[in-house]
Tab-separated table of C-alpha atoms in Angstrom:
chain	number	residue	atom	x	y	z
G	47	UNK	CA	17.180	38.935	-23.438
G	48	UNK	CA	16.665	38.648	-19.670
G	49	UNK	CA	18.476	36.011	-17.664
G	50	UNK	CA	16.296	33.332	-16.107
G	51	UNK	CA	16.133	33.245	-12.358
G	52	UNK	CA	17.446	30.029	-10.823
G	53	UNK	CA	17.162	28.475	-7.390
G	54	UNK	CA	17.804	25.222	-5.604
G	55	UNK	CA	15.135	22.572	-5.057
G	56	UNK	CA	15.410	19.547	-2.760
G	57	UNK	CA	14.845	16.399	-4.810
G	58	UNK	CA	13.309	14.643	-1.788
G	59	UNK	CA	10.696	17.086	-0.503
G	60	UNK	CA	10.720	19.981	-2.991
G	61	UNK	CA	11.962	22.605	-0.531
G	62	UNK	CA	13.237	25.750	-2.283
G	63	UNK	CA	16.195	27.924	-1.352
G	64	UNK	CA	17.946	30.719	-3.199
G	65	UNK	CA	21.421	29.341	-2.421
G	66	UNK	CA	22.916	25.888	-2.194
G	67	UNK	CA	22.905	24.167	1.188
G	68	UNK	CA	24.424	20.873	2.224
G	69	UNK	CA	21.441	19.792	4.281
G	70	UNK	CA	17.795	20.331	3.363
G	71	UNK	CA	15.947	22.585	5.786
G	72	UNK	CA	12.672	20.828	4.983
G	73	UNK	CA	13.376	17.108	5.320
G	74	UNK	CA	16.896	17.035	6.788
G	75	UNK	CA	18.456	15.008	3.938
G	76	UNK	CA	22.010	15.726	2.809
G	77	UNK	CA	23.181	16.704	-0.707
G	78	UNK	CA	19.704	16.772	-2.244
G	79	UNK	CA	19.599	20.355	-3.598
G	80	UNK	CA	19.767	20.724	-7.392
G	81	UNK	CA	19.805	24.023	-9.263
G	82	UNK	CA	16.710	24.581	-11.424
G	83	UNK	CA	15.002	27.464	-13.172
G	84	UNK	CA	12.378	29.109	-10.981
G	85	UNK	CA	8.909	28.866	-12.539
G	86	UNK	CA	7.157	32.218	-12.237
G	87	UNK	CA	3.945	31.346	-14.079
G	88	UNK	CA	0.908	32.319	-11.974
G	89	UNK	CA	-1.349	29.659	-13.528
G	90	UNK	CA	-0.699	26.664	-11.346
G	91	UNK	CA	-4.143	26.007	-10.015
G	92	UNK	CA	-6.043	22.856	-10.789
G	93	UNK	CA	-9.399	24.562	-11.358
G	94	UNK	CA	-9.174	27.900	-13.184
G	95	UNK	CA	-12.903	28.529	-13.682
G	96	UNK	CA	-14.425	31.680	-12.179
G	97	UNK	CA	-17.526	30.853	-10.168
G	98	UNK	CA	-19.528	32.443	-7.380
G	99	UNK	CA	-19.768	30.735	-3.981
G	100	UNK	CA	-22.896	28.595	-3.668
G	101	UNK	CA	-24.608	26.805	-0.773
G	102	UNK	CA	-23.689	23.144	-0.577
G	103	UNK	CA	-27.259	21.951	-1.185
G	104	UNK	CA	-27.312	23.965	-4.442
G	105	UNK	CA	-24.278	22.173	-5.901
G	106	UNK	CA	-25.212	19.635	-8.568
G	107	UNK	CA	-24.342	16.042	-7.616
G	108	UNK	CA	-21.989	14.015	-9.764
G	109	UNK	CA	-23.912	12.147	-12.444
G	110	UNK	CA	-21.160	9.757	-13.498
G	111	UNK	CA	-21.035	6.408	-11.767
G	112	UNK	CA	-17.846	4.655	-10.766
G	113	UNK	CA	-16.257	2.779	-13.630
G	114	UNK	CA	-15.161	-0.796	-13.003
G	115	UNK	CA	-11.510	-1.606	-13.619
G	116	UNK	CA	-12.243	-5.234	-14.445
G	117	UNK	CA	-10.499	-6.365	-11.237
G	118	UNK	CA	-12.557	-6.812	-8.081
G	119	UNK	CA	-9.500	-6.472	-5.851
G	120	UNK	CA	-8.549	-3.118	-7.378
G	121	UNK	CA	-12.168	-1.949	-7.205
G	122	UNK	CA	-12.177	-2.817	-3.504
G	123	UNK	CA	-9.094	-0.678	-2.813
G	124	UNK	CA	-10.470	2.249	-4.854
G	125	UNK	CA	-13.768	2.134	-2.985
G	126	UNK	CA	-15.911	0.517	-5.689
G	127	UNK	CA	-14.247	1.571	-8.939
G	128	UNK	CA	-12.660	4.540	-10.704
G	129	UNK	CA	-14.338	7.923	-10.276
G	130	UNK	CA	-14.486	9.986	-13.516
G	131	UNK	CA	-12.133	12.935	-13.335
G	132	UNK	CA	-9.846	11.403	-10.709
G	133	UNK	CA	-6.038	11.281	-10.738
G	134	UNK	CA	-4.599	8.070	-9.251
G	135	UNK	CA	-0.915	7.670	-8.373
G	136	UNK	CA	0.505	4.119	-8.253
G	137	UNK	CA	3.923	3.517	-6.694
G	138	UNK	CA	6.015	0.428	-6.042
G	139	UNK	CA	9.450	-1.133	-6.307
G	140	UNK	CA	10.958	-1.770	-9.757
G	141	UNK	CA	9.700	-5.006	-11.289
G	142	UNK	CA	6.866	-5.410	-8.789
G	143	UNK	CA	4.200	-5.353	-11.539
G	144	UNK	CA	2.923	-1.767	-11.798
G	145	UNK	CA	2.960	-1.662	-15.604
G	146	UNK	CA	1.514	-5.175	-15.777
G	147	UNK	CA	-1.392	-4.236	-13.517
G	148	UNK	CA	-2.234	-1.050	-15.403
G	149	UNK	CA	-1.987	-2.727	-18.816
G	150	UNK	CA	-4.429	-5.386	-17.654
G	151	UNK	CA	-6.742	-2.678	-16.315
G	152	UNK	CA	-6.490	-0.747	-19.586
G	153	UNK	CA	-7.347	-3.902	-21.537
G	154	UNK	CA	-10.347	-4.666	-19.310
G	155	UNK	CA	-11.747	-1.130	-19.572
G	156	UNK	CA	-11.226	-1.118	-23.353
G	157	UNK	CA	-12.916	-4.515	-23.629
G	158	UNK	CA	-15.930	-3.059	-21.785
G	159	UNK	CA	-16.417	-0.567	-24.638
G	160	UNK	CA	-14.456	2.499	-23.478
G	161	UNK	CA	-11.505	4.118	-25.188
G	162	UNK	CA	-8.213	3.959	-23.298
G	163	UNK	CA	-4.947	5.769	-24.031
G	164	UNK	CA	-1.804	4.096	-22.674
G	165	UNK	CA	1.077	6.599	-22.666
G	166	UNK	CA	4.537	5.163	-22.039
G	167	UNK	CA	7.712	7.163	-21.687
G	168	UNK	CA	9.843	4.101	-21.027
G	169	UNK	CA	8.769	1.527	-23.624
G	170	UNK	CA	8.170	1.484	-27.355
G	171	UNK	CA	4.810	0.363	-28.809
G	172	UNK	CA	6.442	-2.892	-29.909
G	173	UNK	CA	7.553	-3.663	-26.344
G	174	UNK	CA	4.086	-2.904	-25.037
G	175	UNK	CA	2.598	-5.207	-27.681
G	176	UNK	CA	4.882	-8.052	-26.573
G	177	UNK	CA	3.736	-7.708	-22.981
G	178	UNK	CA	0.099	-7.346	-24.044
G	179	UNK	CA	0.294	-10.596	-26.019
G	180	UNK	CA	1.728	-12.367	-22.986
G	181	UNK	CA	-1.061	-11.005	-20.797
G	182	UNK	CA	-3.784	-11.789	-23.331
G	183	UNK	CA	-4.718	-8.103	-23.761
G	184	UNK	CA	-6.075	-7.320	-27.206
G	185	UNK	CA	-8.737	-4.698	-27.774
G	186	UNK	CA	-9.393	-2.211	-30.542
G	187	UNK	CA	-10.299	0.426	-27.964
G	188	UNK	CA	-6.811	0.436	-26.400
G	189	UNK	CA	-4.507	3.038	-27.943
G	190	UNK	CA	-0.758	2.927	-27.288
G	191	UNK	CA	1.383	6.062	-27.483
G	192	UNK	CA	5.108	6.344	-26.683
G	193	UNK	CA	5.806	9.944	-25.756
G	194	UNK	CA	7.489	11.986	-23.035
G	195	UNK	CA	6.285	15.457	-24.069
G	196	UNK	CA	3.113	16.230	-22.128
G	197	UNK	CA	1.981	18.854	-24.648
G	198	UNK	CA	2.005	16.179	-27.366
G	199	UNK	CA	0.011	13.886	-25.106
G	200	UNK	CA	-2.641	16.580	-24.672
G	201	UNK	CA	-2.956	16.903	-28.446
G	202	UNK	CA	-3.631	13.179	-28.777
G	203	UNK	CA	-6.230	13.319	-26.010
G	204	UNK	CA	-8.335	15.640	-28.144
G	205	UNK	CA	-8.147	13.148	-31.039
G	206	UNK	CA	-8.685	9.875	-29.157
G	207	UNK	CA	-11.151	11.241	-26.545
G	208	UNK	CA	-10.473	8.429	-24.031
G	209	UNK	CA	-12.310	7.638	-20.820
G	210	UNK	CA	-9.137	6.379	-19.138
G	211	UNK	CA	-5.503	7.457	-19.496
G	212	UNK	CA	-2.445	5.622	-18.159
G	213	UNK	CA	0.845	7.549	-17.847
G	214	UNK	CA	3.912	5.364	-17.283
G	215	UNK	CA	5.695	7.092	-15.653
G	216	UNK	CA	5.403	10.657	-14.330
G	217	UNK	CA	9.209	10.884	-13.909
G	218	UNK	CA	9.665	10.582	-17.698
G	219	UNK	CA	7.209	13.336	-18.629
G	220	UNK	CA	8.283	16.923	-19.274
G	221	UNK	CA	6.908	20.290	-20.327
G	222	UNK	CA	8.880	22.219	-22.943
G	223	UNK	CA	8.434	25.504	-21.079
G	224	UNK	CA	10.497	24.206	-18.154
G	225	UNK	CA	14.226	23.897	-18.793
G	226	UNK	CA	15.001	21.427	-16.008
G	227	UNK	CA	15.419	17.733	-16.790
G	228	UNK	CA	12.546	15.213	-16.662
G	229	UNK	CA	12.125	13.793	-13.186
G	230	UNK	CA	13.210	16.988	-11.439
G	231	UNK	CA	11.047	18.647	-8.813
G	232	UNK	CA	9.834	21.373	-11.177
G	233	UNK	CA	8.932	18.961	-13.981
G	234	UNK	CA	7.172	16.456	-11.744
G	235	UNK	CA	5.181	19.131	-9.936
G	236	UNK	CA	4.077	20.988	-13.070
G	237	UNK	CA	3.293	17.801	-15.025
G	238	UNK	CA	1.181	16.492	-12.154
G	239	UNK	CA	-0.702	19.798	-11.968
G	240	UNK	CA	-1.315	19.706	-15.738
G	241	UNK	CA	-2.630	16.124	-15.562
G	242	UNK	CA	-4.876	17.003	-12.645
G	243	UNK	CA	-6.317	19.996	-14.495
G	244	UNK	CA	-6.879	17.863	-17.589
G	245	UNK	CA	-8.631	15.135	-15.579
G	246	UNK	CA	-10.982	17.575	-13.822
G	247	UNK	CA	-11.886	19.631	-16.871
G	248	UNK	CA	-12.483	16.685	-19.223
G	249	UNK	CA	-13.745	14.103	-16.665
G	250	UNK	CA	-10.992	11.660	-17.646
G	251	UNK	CA	-9.733	9.113	-15.153
G	252	UNK	CA	-5.923	9.152	-15.107
G	253	UNK	CA	-3.584	6.506	-13.692
G	254	UNK	CA	-0.019	7.710	-13.108
G	255	UNK	CA	2.938	5.443	-12.294
G	256	UNK	CA	5.469	6.887	-9.857
G	257	UNK	CA	8.982	5.600	-9.220
G	258	UNK	CA	10.032	4.975	-5.625
G	259	UNK	CA	13.234	5.764	-3.770
G	260	UNK	CA	15.414	3.239	-1.944
G	261	UNK	CA	13.422	3.990	1.225
G	262	UNK	CA	10.233	2.852	-0.557
G	263	UNK	CA	8.669	6.331	-0.871
G	264	UNK	CA	7.422	7.768	-4.161
G	265	UNK	CA	10.213	9.768	-5.789
G	266	UNK	CA	9.678	13.467	-6.307
G	267	UNK	CA	8.258	16.237	-4.126
G	268	UNK	CA	5.812	15.305	-1.389
G	269	UNK	CA	3.411	17.904	-2.792
G	270	UNK	CA	2.694	15.477	-5.645
G	271	UNK	CA	0.960	13.069	-3.245
G	272	UNK	CA	-1.136	15.954	-1.889
G	273	UNK	CA	-2.245	16.999	-5.385
G	274	UNK	CA	-3.584	13.642	-6.574
G	275	UNK	CA	-6.886	12.085	-5.479
G	276	UNK	CA	-5.689	8.540	-4.738
G	277	UNK	CA	-2.276	7.157	-3.765
G	278	UNK	CA	-1.722	3.398	-4.079
G	279	UNK	CA	1.336	1.350	-3.169
G	280	UNK	CA	2.085	-1.992	-4.782
G	281	UNK	CA	3.954	-4.150	-2.274
G	282	UNK	CA	5.467	-7.607	-2.207
G	283	UNK	CA	8.684	-9.576	-2.285
G	284	UNK	CA	10.180	-10.112	-5.722
G	285	UNK	CA	11.085	-13.735	-4.946
G	286	UNK	CA	7.460	-14.489	-4.000
G	287	UNK	CA	4.436	-14.678	-6.245
G	288	UNK	CA	1.881	-12.638	-4.316
G	289	UNK	CA	1.445	-8.855	-4.428
G	290	UNK	CA	-0.498	-6.556	-2.098
G	291	UNK	CA	-2.104	-3.329	-3.294
G	292	UNK	CA	-2.582	-0.879	-0.434
G	293	UNK	CA	-4.256	2.537	-0.469
G	294	UNK	CA	-2.615	5.274	1.610
G	295	UNK	CA	-4.833	8.124	0.368
G	296	UNK	CA	-8.302	8.039	-1.151
G	297	UNK	CA	-10.616	11.016	-1.482
G	298	UNK	CA	-13.450	8.779	-2.635
G	299	UNK	CA	-13.279	5.878	-0.186
G	300	UNK	CA	-11.529	4.163	2.684
G	301	UNK	CA	-7.758	3.663	2.941
G	302	UNK	CA	-8.074	0.521	5.080
G	303	UNK	CA	-8.736	-1.921	2.241
G	304	UNK	CA	-6.081	-4.045	0.539
G	305	UNK	CA	-6.086	-6.051	-2.674
G	306	UNK	CA	-4.197	-9.321	-3.026
G	307	UNK	CA	-2.854	-10.542	-6.373
G	308	UNK	CA	-0.724	-13.449	-7.510
G	309	UNK	CA	1.917	-12.945	-10.187
G	310	UNK	CA	2.219	-15.614	-12.877
G	311	UNK	CA	3.574	-15.933	-16.389
G	312	UNK	CA	0.295	-14.614	-17.807
G	313	UNK	CA	0.051	-11.576	-15.535
G	314	UNK	CA	-1.627	-10.779	-12.248
G	315	UNK	CA	-4.545	-12.871	-11.040
G	316	UNK	CA	-6.820	-11.955	-8.145
G	317	UNK	CA	-6.705	-13.890	-4.874
G	318	UNK	CA	-10.314	-14.082	-3.707
G	319	UNK	CA	-9.502	-15.915	-0.443
G	320	UNK	CA	-6.275	-14.424	0.930
G	321	UNK	CA	-6.494	-16.316	4.239
G	322	UNK	CA	-6.227	-19.731	2.602
G	323	UNK	CA	-3.521	-18.369	0.318
G	324	UNK	CA	-1.309	-17.238	3.206
G	325	UNK	CA	-1.985	-20.416	5.199
G	326	UNK	CA	-1.442	-22.916	2.396
G	327	UNK	CA	1.981	-23.807	3.875
G	328	UNK	CA	0.637	-24.093	7.423
G	329	UNK	CA	2.075	-27.419	8.569
G	330	UNK	CA	0.197	-30.637	9.248
G	331	UNK	CA	1.868	-31.034	12.661
G	332	UNK	CA	2.247	-28.859	15.726
G	333	UNK	CA	5.510	-26.883	15.817
G	334	UNK	CA	6.772	-24.715	18.664
G	335	UNK	CA	6.837	-21.006	17.933
G	336	UNK	CA	3.946	-20.745	15.452
G	337	UNK	CA	0.417	-19.435	15.908
G	338	UNK	CA	-2.370	-18.220	13.596
G	339	UNK	CA	-3.890	-14.767	14.169
G	340	UNK	CA	-7.068	-13.373	12.519
G	341	UNK	CA	-6.307	-9.784	11.490
G	342	UNK	CA	-8.547	-7.223	9.838
G	343	UNK	CA	-7.612	-5.269	6.717
G	344	UNK	CA	-10.385	-2.745	6.200
G	345	UNK	CA	-13.582	-4.810	6.118
G	346	UNK	CA	-11.829	-8.069	5.192
G	347	UNK	CA	-10.685	-10.584	7.824
G	348	UNK	CA	-7.302	-12.107	7.045
G	349	UNK	CA	-5.715	-15.092	8.790
G	350	UNK	CA	-1.910	-15.007	8.955
G	351	UNK	CA	0.676	-17.187	10.606
G	352	UNK	CA	3.139	-15.641	13.052
G	353	UNK	CA	6.413	-17.442	13.696
G	354	UNK	CA	8.861	-16.739	16.513
G	355	UNK	CA	12.314	-18.111	17.302
G	356	UNK	CA	13.892	-17.571	20.726
G	357	UNK	CA	17.377	-18.905	21.405
G	358	UNK	CA	20.286	-18.075	23.774
G	359	UNK	CA	22.426	-15.247	22.506
G	360	UNK	CA	26.019	-15.766	21.422
G	361	UNK	CA	26.919	-12.092	21.789
G	362	UNK	CA	26.934	-9.645	24.641
G	363	UNK	CA	23.851	-7.822	23.360
G	364	UNK	CA	20.796	-9.935	22.383
G	365	UNK	CA	19.435	-9.420	18.881
G	366	UNK	CA	15.835	-8.466	18.131
G	367	UNK	CA	14.743	-8.874	14.495
G	368	UNK	CA	11.217	-8.592	13.131
G	369	UNK	CA	9.592	-8.948	9.713
G	370	UNK	CA	6.007	-7.850	9.178
G	371	UNK	CA	5.451	-6.419	12.681
G	372	UNK	CA	6.692	-3.321	14.462
G	373	UNK	CA	10.078	-3.821	16.138
G	374	UNK	CA	9.220	-1.594	19.110
G	375	UNK	CA	5.928	-3.406	19.660
G	376	UNK	CA	7.722	-6.758	19.884
G	377	UNK	CA	10.200	-5.314	22.382
G	378	UNK	CA	7.287	-4.095	24.516
G	379	UNK	CA	5.582	-7.514	24.411
G	380	UNK	CA	8.827	-9.222	25.430
G	381	UNK	CA	9.093	-6.863	28.409
G	382	UNK	CA	5.546	-7.798	29.473
G	383	UNK	CA	6.369	-11.511	29.170
G	384	UNK	CA	9.447	-11.099	31.321
G	385	UNK	CA	7.781	-8.937	33.975
G	386	UNK	CA	4.331	-10.543	34.221
G	387	UNK	CA	4.994	-14.168	33.222
G	388	UNK	CA	8.534	-14.651	34.483
G	389	UNK	CA	10.051	-15.616	31.114
G	390	UNK	CA	13.716	-14.656	31.241
G	391	UNK	CA	14.131	-13.367	27.681
G	392	UNK	CA	16.818	-10.791	28.464
G	393	UNK	CA	19.669	-13.119	27.459
G	394	UNK	CA	17.979	-14.545	24.356
G	395	UNK	CA	17.904	-13.577	20.701
G	396	UNK	CA	14.361	-13.150	19.393
G	397	UNK	CA	13.170	-13.313	15.789
G	398	UNK	CA	9.536	-12.693	14.790
G	399	UNK	CA	8.221	-13.183	11.257
G	400	UNK	CA	4.810	-12.924	9.605
G	401	UNK	CA	4.637	-15.674	6.984
G	402	UNK	CA	4.064	-14.509	3.427
G	403	UNK	CA	5.497	-11.018	3.827
G	404	UNK	CA	2.256	-9.472	5.104
G	405	UNK	CA	2.651	-6.475	7.417
G	406	UNK	CA	0.434	-6.291	10.520
G	407	UNK	CA	-0.117	-2.897	12.116
G	408	UNK	CA	-3.125	-3.508	14.353
G	409	UNK	CA	-2.772	-4.342	18.075
G	410	UNK	CA	-5.029	-7.419	17.814
G	411	UNK	CA	-1.916	-9.453	16.960
G	412	UNK	CA	-0.280	-8.760	20.348
G	413	UNK	CA	-1.542	-11.952	21.954
G	414	UNK	CA	-0.396	-14.032	18.989
G	415	UNK	CA	3.113	-12.540	19.122
G	416	UNK	CA	3.315	-13.146	22.878
G	417	UNK	CA	2.178	-16.781	22.617
G	418	UNK	CA	4.521	-17.481	19.689
G	419	UNK	CA	7.490	-16.124	21.670
G	420	UNK	CA	6.517	-18.104	24.753
G	421	UNK	CA	5.974	-21.259	22.683
G	422	UNK	CA	9.451	-21.048	21.202
G	423	UNK	CA	11.054	-20.195	24.540
G	424	UNK	CA	9.374	-23.117	26.338
G	425	UNK	CA	9.661	-25.494	23.354
G	426	UNK	CA	5.964	-26.298	23.695
G	427	UNK	CA	3.834	-26.293	20.559
G	428	UNK	CA	0.425	-24.649	20.222
G	429	UNK	CA	-2.392	-26.638	18.645
G	430	UNK	CA	-2.324	-25.773	14.938
G	431	UNK	CA	-6.157	-25.674	14.869
G	432	UNK	CA	-6.224	-22.820	17.405
G	433	UNK	CA	-6.303	-19.118	16.552
G	434	UNK	CA	-5.713	-16.295	19.006
G	435	UNK	CA	-6.378	-12.553	19.042
G	436	UNK	CA	-6.260	-9.721	21.528
G	437	UNK	CA	-4.483	-6.504	22.445
G	438	UNK	CA	-1.965	-6.844	25.245
G	439	UNK	CA	-1.702	-4.220	27.997
G	440	UNK	CA	1.362	-3.390	30.060
G	441	UNK	CA	-0.182	-4.981	33.141
G	442	UNK	CA	-0.749	-8.273	31.321
G	443	UNK	CA	-4.467	-7.828	30.628
G	444	UNK	CA	-5.995	-8.748	27.270
G	445	UNK	CA	-8.122	-5.976	25.787
G	446	UNK	CA	-11.042	-6.430	23.338
G	447	UNK	CA	-10.609	-6.079	19.582
G	448	UNK	CA	-12.937	-4.761	16.875
G	449	UNK	CA	-15.009	-6.853	14.439
G	450	UNK	CA	-14.652	-9.966	16.583
G	451	UNK	CA	-17.542	-11.769	14.856
G	452	UNK	CA	-15.925	-11.393	11.410
G	453	UNK	CA	-12.623	-12.807	12.642
G	454	UNK	CA	-14.288	-15.770	14.356
G	455	UNK	CA	-16.456	-16.520	11.319
G	456	UNK	CA	-13.418	-16.518	8.996
G	457	UNK	CA	-11.505	-18.899	11.280
G	458	UNK	CA	-14.481	-21.260	11.498
G	459	UNK	CA	-14.915	-21.305	7.712
G	460	UNK	CA	-11.256	-22.260	7.209
G	461	UNK	CA	-11.565	-25.318	9.461
G	462	UNK	CA	-10.034	-24.136	12.728
G	463	UNK	CA	-11.540	-25.650	15.869
G	464	UNK	CA	-10.756	-23.238	18.703
G	465	UNK	CA	-10.311	-19.502	19.206
G	466	UNK	CA	-8.897	-17.650	22.225
G	467	UNK	CA	-10.391	-14.174	22.481
G	468	UNK	CA	-10.544	-11.355	25.053
G	469	UNK	CA	-13.289	-11.686	27.646
G	470	UNK	CA	-16.464	-9.873	26.621
G	471	UNK	CA	-20.217	-10.398	26.392
G	472	UNK	CA	-22.356	-11.379	23.448
G	473	UNK	CA	-19.920	-13.576	21.547
G	474	UNK	CA	-21.483	-15.218	18.459
G	475	UNK	CA	-21.829	-18.984	18.342
G	476	UNK	CA	-20.262	-20.938	15.478
G	477	UNK	CA	-21.597	-24.486	15.911
G	478	UNK	CA	-18.814	-26.870	16.914
G	479	UNK	CA	-16.258	-24.040	16.861
G	480	UNK	CA	-15.002	-23.606	20.449
G	481	UNK	CA	-14.490	-20.070	21.820
G	482	UNK	CA	-12.382	-19.570	24.952
G	483	UNK	CA	-12.224	-16.211	26.727
G	484	UNK	CA	-9.166	-14.948	28.571
G	485	UNK	CA	-8.943	-11.758	30.614
G	486	UNK	CA	-5.197	-11.905	31.308
G	487	UNK	CA	-2.088	-13.277	29.692
G	488	UNK	CA	-1.791	-15.885	32.463
G	489	UNK	CA	-5.243	-17.266	31.604
G	490	UNK	CA	-4.299	-17.494	27.920
G	491	UNK	CA	-1.139	-19.409	28.879
G	492	UNK	CA	-3.185	-21.918	30.874
G	493	UNK	CA	-5.497	-22.500	27.916
G	494	UNK	CA	-2.742	-22.878	25.320
G	495	UNK	CA	-0.084	-24.773	27.239
């Protein structure tokens, strides 16, 4: 009997080494190497069929249409629905609602007349039934199976013949031919490859739940995210009711779209108008340090409220804290305010927050952040019926933003009366909605204050 060859795999990135090392050479993390049996099987490919190369115009197009998930917000993020034969990875913090979302999707697809297999390695069928009753999910086409052995799952696939499979979660699945524990790099990588091969060969859409680390990244080797077709992250604060579904990889559509849901006692409900949802606490009076900014998430305009608080520091080094916006971007905007507008912010603490927990990455919010900081510093309120947008340059100029007509139209529909935008030609008219153009930060200050 020959001894099995072992090696050391990093549990963060999957880097392999023949001897133990304190620090990973791949990702730089400390104490992440775990000894595992080296898998020497040559059959790791997703597609094993032998075919001859063909010209692209001779390849048959895909006949299957996208399958609706029963949720318009999820369909939006996926690019219109689930593609047959795709493998979708869903990650998120514990308790954020991943299993709830996928159980509702499984119930909706089963209700539409398709067979669905829900595989759980963490819950018993009785526990799943309790949650299904609470969510109002009850369909004869939804099959529940509690199993962690992936070979056993494949046997049931041949019997049930489902159109959709949900695996909750990939860290609990294992293959008997691999001696390492479930959740290890070898198990996660090989199980993902087996699921991908199964999805492609049988044209089954597969949803896989992935645990996340304390840094918010999906646990397991990074190669897992490269193997799957779609990677989704479920975000949100546990003490708040809303959830945001964001796509970070999508082979069948855009990654700029987001889906907004609201968590309740009966499950997740879709938020069809996110702007009004995030602005429902927007005050009825003018308050210094607040401003509304129209942002763009994919093709959807989204109005969010930015709040800033500037106060004299009590320590030798001023504090800079941000939530929902990039910390370095705020520091840059404060430097522009101090250099170009003469606001002495060097001895002040500054706190910037995007209400509702939304994260803004686009530069169109620069002008809103600058005006909110200046409003708090000067103790002068901005009209609550005014929205602002624009990218801020280092010389104090305001640069144009994309999809300006969509942002203006969304603000007008929600009852705002004025919008400050970068100076450009061909701005659309919106009836009584007033549009003011500013080329520099000084001009925007004159309009607002």
